[in-house]
PDB file of C-alpha atoms in Angstrom:
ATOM      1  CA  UNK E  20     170.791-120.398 -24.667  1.00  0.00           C
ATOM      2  CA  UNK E  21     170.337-118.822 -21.605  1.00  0.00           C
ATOM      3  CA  UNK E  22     172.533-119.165 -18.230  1.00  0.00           C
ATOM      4  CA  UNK E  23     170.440-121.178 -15.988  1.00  0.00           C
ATOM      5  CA  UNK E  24     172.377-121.905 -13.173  1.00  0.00           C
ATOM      6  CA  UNK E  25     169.762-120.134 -11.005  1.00  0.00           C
ATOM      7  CA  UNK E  26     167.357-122.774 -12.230  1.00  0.00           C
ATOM      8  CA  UNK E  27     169.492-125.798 -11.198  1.00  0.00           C
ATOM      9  CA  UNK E  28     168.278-124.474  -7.652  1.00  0.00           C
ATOM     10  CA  UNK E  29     165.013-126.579  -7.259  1.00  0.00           C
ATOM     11  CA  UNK E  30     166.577-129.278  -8.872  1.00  0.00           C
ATOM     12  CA  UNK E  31     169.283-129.694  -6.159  1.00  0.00           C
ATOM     13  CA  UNK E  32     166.662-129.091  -3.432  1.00  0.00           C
ATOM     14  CA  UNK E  33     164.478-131.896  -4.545  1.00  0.00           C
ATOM     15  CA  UNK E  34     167.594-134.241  -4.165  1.00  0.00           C
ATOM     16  CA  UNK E  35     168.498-133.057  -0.865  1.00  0.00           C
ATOM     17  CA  UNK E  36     166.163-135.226   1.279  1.00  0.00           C
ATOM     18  CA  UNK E  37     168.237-138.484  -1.035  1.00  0.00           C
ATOM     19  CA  UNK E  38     171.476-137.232   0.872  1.00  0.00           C
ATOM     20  CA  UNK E  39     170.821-139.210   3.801  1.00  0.00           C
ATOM     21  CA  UNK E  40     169.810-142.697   1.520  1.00  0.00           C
ATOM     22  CA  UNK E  41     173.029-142.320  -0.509  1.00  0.00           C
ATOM     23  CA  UNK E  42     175.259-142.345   2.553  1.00  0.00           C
ATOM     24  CA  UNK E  43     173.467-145.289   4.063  1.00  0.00           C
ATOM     25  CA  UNK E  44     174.140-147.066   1.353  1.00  0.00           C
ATOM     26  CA  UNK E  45     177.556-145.796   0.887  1.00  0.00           C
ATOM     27  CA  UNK E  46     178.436-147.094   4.212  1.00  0.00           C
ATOM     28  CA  UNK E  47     176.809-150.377   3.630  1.00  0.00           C
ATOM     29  CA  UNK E  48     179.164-150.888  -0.273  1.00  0.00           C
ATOM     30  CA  UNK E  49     182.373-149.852   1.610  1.00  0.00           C
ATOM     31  CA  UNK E  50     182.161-152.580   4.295  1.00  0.00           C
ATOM     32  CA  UNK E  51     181.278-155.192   2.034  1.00  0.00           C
ATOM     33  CA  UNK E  52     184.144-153.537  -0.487  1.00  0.00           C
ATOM     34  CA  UNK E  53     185.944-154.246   3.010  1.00  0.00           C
ATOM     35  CA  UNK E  54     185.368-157.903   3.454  1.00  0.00           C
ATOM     36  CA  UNK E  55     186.313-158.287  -0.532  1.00  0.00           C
ATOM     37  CA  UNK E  56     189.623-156.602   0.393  1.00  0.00           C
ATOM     38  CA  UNK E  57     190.129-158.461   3.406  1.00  0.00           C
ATOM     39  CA  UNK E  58     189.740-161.738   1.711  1.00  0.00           C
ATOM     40  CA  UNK E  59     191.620-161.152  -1.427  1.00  0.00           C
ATOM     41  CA  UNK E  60     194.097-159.177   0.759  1.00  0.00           C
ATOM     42  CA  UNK E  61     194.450-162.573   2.462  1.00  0.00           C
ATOM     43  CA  UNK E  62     194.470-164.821  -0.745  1.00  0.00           C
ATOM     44  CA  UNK E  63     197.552-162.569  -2.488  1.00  0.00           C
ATOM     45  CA  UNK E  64     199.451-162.598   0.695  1.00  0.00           C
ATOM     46  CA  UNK E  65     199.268-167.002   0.707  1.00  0.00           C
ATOM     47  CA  UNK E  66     200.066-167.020  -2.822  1.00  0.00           C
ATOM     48  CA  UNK E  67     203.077-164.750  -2.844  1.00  0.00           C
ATOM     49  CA  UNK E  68     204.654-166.377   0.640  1.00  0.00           C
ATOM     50  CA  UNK E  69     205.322-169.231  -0.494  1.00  0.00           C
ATOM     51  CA  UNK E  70     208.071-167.176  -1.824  1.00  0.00           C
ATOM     52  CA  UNK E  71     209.099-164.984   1.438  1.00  0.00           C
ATOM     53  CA  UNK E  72     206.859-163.486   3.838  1.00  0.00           C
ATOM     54  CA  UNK E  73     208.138-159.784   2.416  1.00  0.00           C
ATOM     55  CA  UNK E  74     206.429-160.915  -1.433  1.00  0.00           C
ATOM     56  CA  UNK E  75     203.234-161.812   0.494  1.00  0.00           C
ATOM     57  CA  UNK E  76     203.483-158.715   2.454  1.00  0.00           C
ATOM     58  CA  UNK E  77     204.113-156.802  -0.843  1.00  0.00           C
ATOM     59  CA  UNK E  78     201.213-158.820  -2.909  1.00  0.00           C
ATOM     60  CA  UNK E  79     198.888-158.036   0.223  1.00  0.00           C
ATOM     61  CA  UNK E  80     199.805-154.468   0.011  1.00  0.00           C
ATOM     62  CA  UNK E  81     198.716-154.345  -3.779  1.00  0.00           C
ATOM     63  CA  UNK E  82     195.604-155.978  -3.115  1.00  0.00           C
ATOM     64  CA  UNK E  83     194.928-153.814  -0.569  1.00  0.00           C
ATOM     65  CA  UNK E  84     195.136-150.805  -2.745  1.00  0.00           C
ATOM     66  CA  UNK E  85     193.630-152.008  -6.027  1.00  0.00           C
ATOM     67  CA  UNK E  86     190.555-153.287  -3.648  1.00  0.00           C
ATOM     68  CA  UNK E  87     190.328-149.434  -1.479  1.00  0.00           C
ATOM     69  CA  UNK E  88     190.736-146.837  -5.129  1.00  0.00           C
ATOM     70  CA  UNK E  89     188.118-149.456  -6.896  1.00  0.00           C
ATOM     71  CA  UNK E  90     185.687-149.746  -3.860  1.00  0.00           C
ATOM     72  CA  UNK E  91     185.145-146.309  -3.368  1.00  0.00           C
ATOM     73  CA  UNK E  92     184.359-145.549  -6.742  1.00  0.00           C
ATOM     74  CA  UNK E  93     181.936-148.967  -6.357  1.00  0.00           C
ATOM     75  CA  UNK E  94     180.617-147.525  -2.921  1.00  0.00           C
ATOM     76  CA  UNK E  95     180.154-143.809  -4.964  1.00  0.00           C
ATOM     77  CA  UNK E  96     178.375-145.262  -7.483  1.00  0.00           C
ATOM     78  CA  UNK E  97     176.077-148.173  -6.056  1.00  0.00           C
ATOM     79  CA  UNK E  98     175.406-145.115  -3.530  1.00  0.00           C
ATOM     80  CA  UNK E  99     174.303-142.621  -5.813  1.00  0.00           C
ATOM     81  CA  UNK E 100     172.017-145.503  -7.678  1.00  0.00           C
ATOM     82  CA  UNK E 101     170.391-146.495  -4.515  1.00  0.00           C
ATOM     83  CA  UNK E 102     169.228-142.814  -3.840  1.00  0.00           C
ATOM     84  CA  UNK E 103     168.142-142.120  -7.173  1.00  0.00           C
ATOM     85  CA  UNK E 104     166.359-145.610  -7.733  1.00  0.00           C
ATOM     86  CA  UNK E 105     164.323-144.676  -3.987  1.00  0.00           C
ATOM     87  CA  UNK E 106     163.560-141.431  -5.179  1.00  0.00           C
ATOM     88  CA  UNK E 107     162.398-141.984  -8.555  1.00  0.00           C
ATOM     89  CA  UNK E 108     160.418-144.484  -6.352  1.00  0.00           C
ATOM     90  CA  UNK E 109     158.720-142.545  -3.656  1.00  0.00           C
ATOM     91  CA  UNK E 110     159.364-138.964  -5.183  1.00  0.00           C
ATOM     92  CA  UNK E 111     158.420-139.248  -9.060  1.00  0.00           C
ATOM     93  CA  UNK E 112     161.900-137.728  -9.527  1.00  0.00           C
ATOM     94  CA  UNK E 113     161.881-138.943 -13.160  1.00  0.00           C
ATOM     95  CA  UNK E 114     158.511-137.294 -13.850  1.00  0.00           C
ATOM     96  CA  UNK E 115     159.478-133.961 -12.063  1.00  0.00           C
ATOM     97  CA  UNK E 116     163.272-133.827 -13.412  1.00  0.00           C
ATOM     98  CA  UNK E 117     161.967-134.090 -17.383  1.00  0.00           C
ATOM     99  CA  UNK E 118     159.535-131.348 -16.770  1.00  0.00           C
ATOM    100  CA  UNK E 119     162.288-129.316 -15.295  1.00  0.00           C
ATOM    101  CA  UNK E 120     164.680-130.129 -18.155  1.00  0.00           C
ATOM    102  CA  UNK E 121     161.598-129.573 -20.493  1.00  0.00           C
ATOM    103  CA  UNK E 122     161.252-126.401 -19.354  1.00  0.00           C
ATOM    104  CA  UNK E 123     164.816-125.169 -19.830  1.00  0.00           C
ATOM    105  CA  UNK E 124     164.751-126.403 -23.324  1.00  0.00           C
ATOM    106  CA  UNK E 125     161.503-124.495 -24.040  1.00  0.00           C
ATOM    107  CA  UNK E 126     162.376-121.470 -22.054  1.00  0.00           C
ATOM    108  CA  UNK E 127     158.316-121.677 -21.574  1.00  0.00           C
ATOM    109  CA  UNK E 128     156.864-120.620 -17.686  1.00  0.00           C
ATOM    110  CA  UNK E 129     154.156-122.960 -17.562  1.00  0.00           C
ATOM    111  CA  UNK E 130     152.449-120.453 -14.743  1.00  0.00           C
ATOM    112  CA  UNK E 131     152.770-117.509 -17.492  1.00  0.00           C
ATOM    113  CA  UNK E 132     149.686-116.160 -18.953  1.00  0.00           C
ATOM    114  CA  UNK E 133     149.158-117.338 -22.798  1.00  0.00           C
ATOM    115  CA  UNK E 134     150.798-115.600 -25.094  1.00  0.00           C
ATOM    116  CA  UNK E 135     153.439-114.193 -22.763  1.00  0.00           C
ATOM    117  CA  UNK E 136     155.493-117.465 -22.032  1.00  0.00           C
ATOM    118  CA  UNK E 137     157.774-116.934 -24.855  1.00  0.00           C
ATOM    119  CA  UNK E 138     160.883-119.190 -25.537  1.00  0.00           C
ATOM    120  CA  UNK E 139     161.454-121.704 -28.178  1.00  0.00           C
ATOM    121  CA  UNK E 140     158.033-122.767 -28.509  1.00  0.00           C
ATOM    122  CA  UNK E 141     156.627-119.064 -29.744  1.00  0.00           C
ATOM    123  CA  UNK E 142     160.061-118.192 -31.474  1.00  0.00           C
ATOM    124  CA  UNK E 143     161.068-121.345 -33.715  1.00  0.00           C
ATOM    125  CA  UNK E 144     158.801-123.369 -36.242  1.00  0.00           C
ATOM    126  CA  UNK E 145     156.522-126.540 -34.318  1.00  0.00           C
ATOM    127  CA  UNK E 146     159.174-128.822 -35.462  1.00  0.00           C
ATOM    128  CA  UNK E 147     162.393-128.479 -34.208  1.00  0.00           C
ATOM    129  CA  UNK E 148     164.887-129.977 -36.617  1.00  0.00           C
ATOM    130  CA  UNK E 149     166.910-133.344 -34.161  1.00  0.00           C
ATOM    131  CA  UNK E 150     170.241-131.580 -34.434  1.00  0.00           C
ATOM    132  CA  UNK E 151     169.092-128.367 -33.024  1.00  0.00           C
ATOM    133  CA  UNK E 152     166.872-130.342 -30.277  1.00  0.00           C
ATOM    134  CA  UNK E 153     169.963-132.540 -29.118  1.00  0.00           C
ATOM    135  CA  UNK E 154     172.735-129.696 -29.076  1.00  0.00           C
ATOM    136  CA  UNK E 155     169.851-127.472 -26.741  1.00  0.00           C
ATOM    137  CA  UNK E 156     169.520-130.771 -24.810  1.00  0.00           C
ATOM    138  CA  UNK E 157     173.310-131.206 -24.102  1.00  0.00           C
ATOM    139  CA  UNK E 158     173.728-127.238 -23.866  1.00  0.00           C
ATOM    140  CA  UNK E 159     170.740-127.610 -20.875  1.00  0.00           C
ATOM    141  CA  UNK E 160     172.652-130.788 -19.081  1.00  0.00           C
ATOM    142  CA  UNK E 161     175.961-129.297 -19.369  1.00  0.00           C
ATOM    143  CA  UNK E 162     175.196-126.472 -17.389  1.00  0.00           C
ATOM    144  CA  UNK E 163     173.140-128.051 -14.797  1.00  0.00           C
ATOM    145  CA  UNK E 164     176.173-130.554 -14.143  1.00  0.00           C
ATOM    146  CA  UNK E 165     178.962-127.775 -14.272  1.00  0.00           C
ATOM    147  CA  UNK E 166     180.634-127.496 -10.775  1.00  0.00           C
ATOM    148  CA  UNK E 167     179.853-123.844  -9.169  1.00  0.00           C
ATOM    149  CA  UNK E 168     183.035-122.304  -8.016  1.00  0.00           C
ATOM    150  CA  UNK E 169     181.313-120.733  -5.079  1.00  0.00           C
ATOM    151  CA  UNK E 170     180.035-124.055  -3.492  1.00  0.00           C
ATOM    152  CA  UNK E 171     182.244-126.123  -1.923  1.00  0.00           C
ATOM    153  CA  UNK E 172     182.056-128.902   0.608  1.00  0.00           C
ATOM    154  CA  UNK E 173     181.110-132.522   0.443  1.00  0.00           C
ATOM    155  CA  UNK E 174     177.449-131.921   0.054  1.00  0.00           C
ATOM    156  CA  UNK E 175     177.377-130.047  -2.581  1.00  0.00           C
ATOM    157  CA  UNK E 176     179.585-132.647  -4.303  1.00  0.00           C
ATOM    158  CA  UNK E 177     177.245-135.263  -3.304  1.00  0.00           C
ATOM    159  CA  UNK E 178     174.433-132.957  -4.876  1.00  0.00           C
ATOM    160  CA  UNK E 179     176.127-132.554  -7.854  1.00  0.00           C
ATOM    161  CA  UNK E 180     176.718-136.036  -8.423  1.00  0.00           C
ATOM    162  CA  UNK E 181     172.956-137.144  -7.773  1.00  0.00           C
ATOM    163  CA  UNK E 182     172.090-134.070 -10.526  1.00  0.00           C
ATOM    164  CA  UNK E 183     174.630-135.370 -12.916  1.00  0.00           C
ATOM    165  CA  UNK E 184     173.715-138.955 -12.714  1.00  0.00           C
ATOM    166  CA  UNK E 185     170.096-138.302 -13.006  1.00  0.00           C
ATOM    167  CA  UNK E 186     169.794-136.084 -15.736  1.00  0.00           C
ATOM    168  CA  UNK E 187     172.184-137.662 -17.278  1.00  0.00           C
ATOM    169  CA  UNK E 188     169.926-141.284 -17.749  1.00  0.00           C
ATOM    170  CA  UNK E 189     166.950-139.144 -18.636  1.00  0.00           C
ATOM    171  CA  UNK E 190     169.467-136.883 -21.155  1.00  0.00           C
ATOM    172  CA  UNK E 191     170.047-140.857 -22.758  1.00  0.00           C
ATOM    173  CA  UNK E 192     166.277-141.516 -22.725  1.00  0.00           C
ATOM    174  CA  UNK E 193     165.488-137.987 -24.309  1.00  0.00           C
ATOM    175  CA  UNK E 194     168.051-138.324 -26.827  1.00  0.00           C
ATOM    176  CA  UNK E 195     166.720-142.064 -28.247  1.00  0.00           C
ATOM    177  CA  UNK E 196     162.879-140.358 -28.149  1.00  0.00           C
ATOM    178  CA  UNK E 197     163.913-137.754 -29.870  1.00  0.00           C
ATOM    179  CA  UNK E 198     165.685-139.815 -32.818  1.00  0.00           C
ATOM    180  CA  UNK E 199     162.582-141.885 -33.082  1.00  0.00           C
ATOM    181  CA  UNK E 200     160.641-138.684 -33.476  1.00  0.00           C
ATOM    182  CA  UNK E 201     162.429-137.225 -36.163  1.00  0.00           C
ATOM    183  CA  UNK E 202     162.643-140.273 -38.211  1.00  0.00           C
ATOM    184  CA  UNK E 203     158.971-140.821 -37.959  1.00  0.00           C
ATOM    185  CA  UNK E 204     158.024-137.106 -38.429  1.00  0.00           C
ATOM    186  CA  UNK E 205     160.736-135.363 -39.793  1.00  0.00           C
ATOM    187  CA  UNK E 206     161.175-132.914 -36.724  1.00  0.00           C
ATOM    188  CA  UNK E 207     160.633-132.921 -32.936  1.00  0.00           C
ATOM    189  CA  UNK E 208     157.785-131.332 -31.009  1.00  0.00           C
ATOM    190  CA  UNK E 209     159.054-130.532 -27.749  1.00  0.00           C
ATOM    191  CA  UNK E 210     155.800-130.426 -26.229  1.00  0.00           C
ATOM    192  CA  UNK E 211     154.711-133.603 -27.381  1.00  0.00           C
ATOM    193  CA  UNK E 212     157.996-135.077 -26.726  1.00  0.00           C
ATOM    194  CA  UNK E 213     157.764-133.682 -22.917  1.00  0.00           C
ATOM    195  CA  UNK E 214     154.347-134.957 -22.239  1.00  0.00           C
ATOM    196  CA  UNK E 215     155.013-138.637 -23.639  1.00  0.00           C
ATOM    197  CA  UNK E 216     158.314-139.241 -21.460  1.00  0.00           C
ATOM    198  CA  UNK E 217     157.008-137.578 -18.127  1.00  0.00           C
ATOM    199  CA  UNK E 218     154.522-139.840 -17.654  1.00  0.00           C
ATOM    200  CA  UNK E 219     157.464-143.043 -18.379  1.00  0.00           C
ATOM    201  CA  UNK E 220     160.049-141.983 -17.257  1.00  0.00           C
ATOM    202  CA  UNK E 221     160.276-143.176 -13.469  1.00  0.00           C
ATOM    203  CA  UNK E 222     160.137-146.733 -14.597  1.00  0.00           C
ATOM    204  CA  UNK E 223     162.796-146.234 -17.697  1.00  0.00           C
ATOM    205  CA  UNK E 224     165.279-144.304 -14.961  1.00  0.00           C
ATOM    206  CA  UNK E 225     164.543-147.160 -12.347  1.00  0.00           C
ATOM    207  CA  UNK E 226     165.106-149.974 -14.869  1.00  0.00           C
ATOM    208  CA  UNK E 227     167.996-148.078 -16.462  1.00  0.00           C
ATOM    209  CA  UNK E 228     170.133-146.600 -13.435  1.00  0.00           C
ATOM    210  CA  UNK E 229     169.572-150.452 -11.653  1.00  0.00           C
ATOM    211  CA  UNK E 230     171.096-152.182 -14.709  1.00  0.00           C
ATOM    212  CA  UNK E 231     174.046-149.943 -15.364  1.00  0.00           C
ATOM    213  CA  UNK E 232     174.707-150.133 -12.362  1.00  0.00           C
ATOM    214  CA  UNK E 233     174.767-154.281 -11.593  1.00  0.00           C
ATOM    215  CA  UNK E 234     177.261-154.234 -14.992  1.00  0.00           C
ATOM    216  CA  UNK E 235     179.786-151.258 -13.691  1.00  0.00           C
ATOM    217  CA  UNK E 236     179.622-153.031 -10.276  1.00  0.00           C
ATOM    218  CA  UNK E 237     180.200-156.528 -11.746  1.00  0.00           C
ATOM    219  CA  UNK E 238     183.299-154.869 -13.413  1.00  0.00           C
ATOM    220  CA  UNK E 239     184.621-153.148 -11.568  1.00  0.00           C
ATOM    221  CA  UNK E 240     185.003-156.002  -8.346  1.00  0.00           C
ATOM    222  CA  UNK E 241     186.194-158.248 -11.480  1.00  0.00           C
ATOM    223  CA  UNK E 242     188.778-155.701 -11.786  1.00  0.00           C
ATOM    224  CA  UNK E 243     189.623-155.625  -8.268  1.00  0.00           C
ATOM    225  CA  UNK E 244     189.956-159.472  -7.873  1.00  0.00           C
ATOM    226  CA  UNK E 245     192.407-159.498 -11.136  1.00  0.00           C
ATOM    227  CA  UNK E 246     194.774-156.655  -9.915  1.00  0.00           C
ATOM    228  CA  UNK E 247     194.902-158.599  -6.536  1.00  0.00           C
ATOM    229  CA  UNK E 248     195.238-162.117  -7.950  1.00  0.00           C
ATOM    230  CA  UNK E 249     197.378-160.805 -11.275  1.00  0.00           C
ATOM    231  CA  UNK E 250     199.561-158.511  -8.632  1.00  0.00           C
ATOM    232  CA  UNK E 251     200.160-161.743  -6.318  1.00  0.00           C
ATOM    233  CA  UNK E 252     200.661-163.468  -9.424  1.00  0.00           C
ATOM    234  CA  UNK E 253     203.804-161.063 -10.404  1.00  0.00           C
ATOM    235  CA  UNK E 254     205.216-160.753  -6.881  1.00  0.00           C
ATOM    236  CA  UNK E 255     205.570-164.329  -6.856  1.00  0.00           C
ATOM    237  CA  UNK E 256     207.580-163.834  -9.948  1.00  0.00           C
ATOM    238  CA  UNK E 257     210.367-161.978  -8.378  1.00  0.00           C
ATOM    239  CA  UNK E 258     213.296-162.851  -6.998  1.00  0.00           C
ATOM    240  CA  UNK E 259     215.325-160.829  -4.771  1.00  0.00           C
TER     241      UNK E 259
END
């Protein structure tokens, strides 16, 4: 497999105009992760004074903590959703990002003359066997999502996280097609394959980026309200 961190290029230029989206909706998770904090912040600090005001002090402390590390991983992820969801929307990002993957897994220029494109489709047999197609698939994703030791800053984190949660749904749709294609033809024409999912695949990212990320969300506040309420809880407990 070829190194093709030069070709992750476009791909982190097409998300670049979604910067701006996923820190508008960053912004608008943290303050409502705020007001969450604020109010369970509130509720451990009633519960545990009934003890001293120093265990509601300490039980607002904890809530206050569990509610800031678990709401910016909430804000991080409902933002990076958000931007995806409106450009898969507006840009056909699901379309364009499978043809791009496509084409690293085929090693095929599509602007090549015939005959001279080369890659997997003129050097392996029409069917590619489903191990060989999935290992080439995760080979492809790996590299796209590996960090580049010669960009730093916040943007190119944000970047990277928009091209790792993106290719990483379509990576999960890929994977299922190509399981179904191999059990119904006994090997897996790329081409076919490519052509069948590009023209889905901005719904099936839409539908499947929005649900994930209602269920991490719903867990993850759960999680927050039970470290505040189960830390008050424990505070209460002590006696000094």
């Amino acid at each position: 497999m070829p190194d093709i961190s030069a070709a992750v290029a476009p791909l982190i230029k097409l998300l670049a105009p979604l910067l701006g989206e996923l820190l508008t909706a960053f912004l608008r998770t943290t303050v409502g992760m705020v007001c969450l904090g604020t109010g369970l912040a509130v509720t451990a600090f009633v519960m545990a004074a009934r003890v001293s005001p120093l265990h509601g002090l300490l039980a607002a402390c904890i809530a206050v903590v569990a509610c800031t590390v678990i709401g910016v991983i909430v804000a991080t992820k409902r933002a990076v959703a958000a931007s995806l969801i409106r450009g898969v929307g507006e840009l056909h990002l699901g379309k364009q990002t499978t043809q791009w993957l496509f084409a690293q897994l085929l090693g095929v220029d599509d602007r090549a003359e015939i005959g001279a494109r080369g890659g997997v489709v003129a050097t392996t047999i029409e069917r590619l066997p489903l191990a060989q197609a999935e290992q080439r698939l995760a080979q492809v994703v790996h590299r796209a999502v590996a960090p580049d030791p010669a960009a730093t800053g916040v943007r190119v984190w944000l970047q990277r996280k928009l091209v790792a949660r993106l290719l990483g749904a379509i990576a999960q749709v890929t994977v299922t097609r190509f399981r179904s294609a191999a059990a119904s033809a006994g090997g897996i024409d790329l081409i076919r394959v490519r052509d069948e999912l590009a023209e889905r695949m901005d719904a099936m990212i839409r539908e499947r980026i929005a649900g994930g990320t209602r269920k991490a969300t719903i867990l993850l506040v759960g999680a927050a309200v039970v470290l505040a309420i189960g830390g008050a809880f424990g505070v209460s407990q002590l006696r000094w």
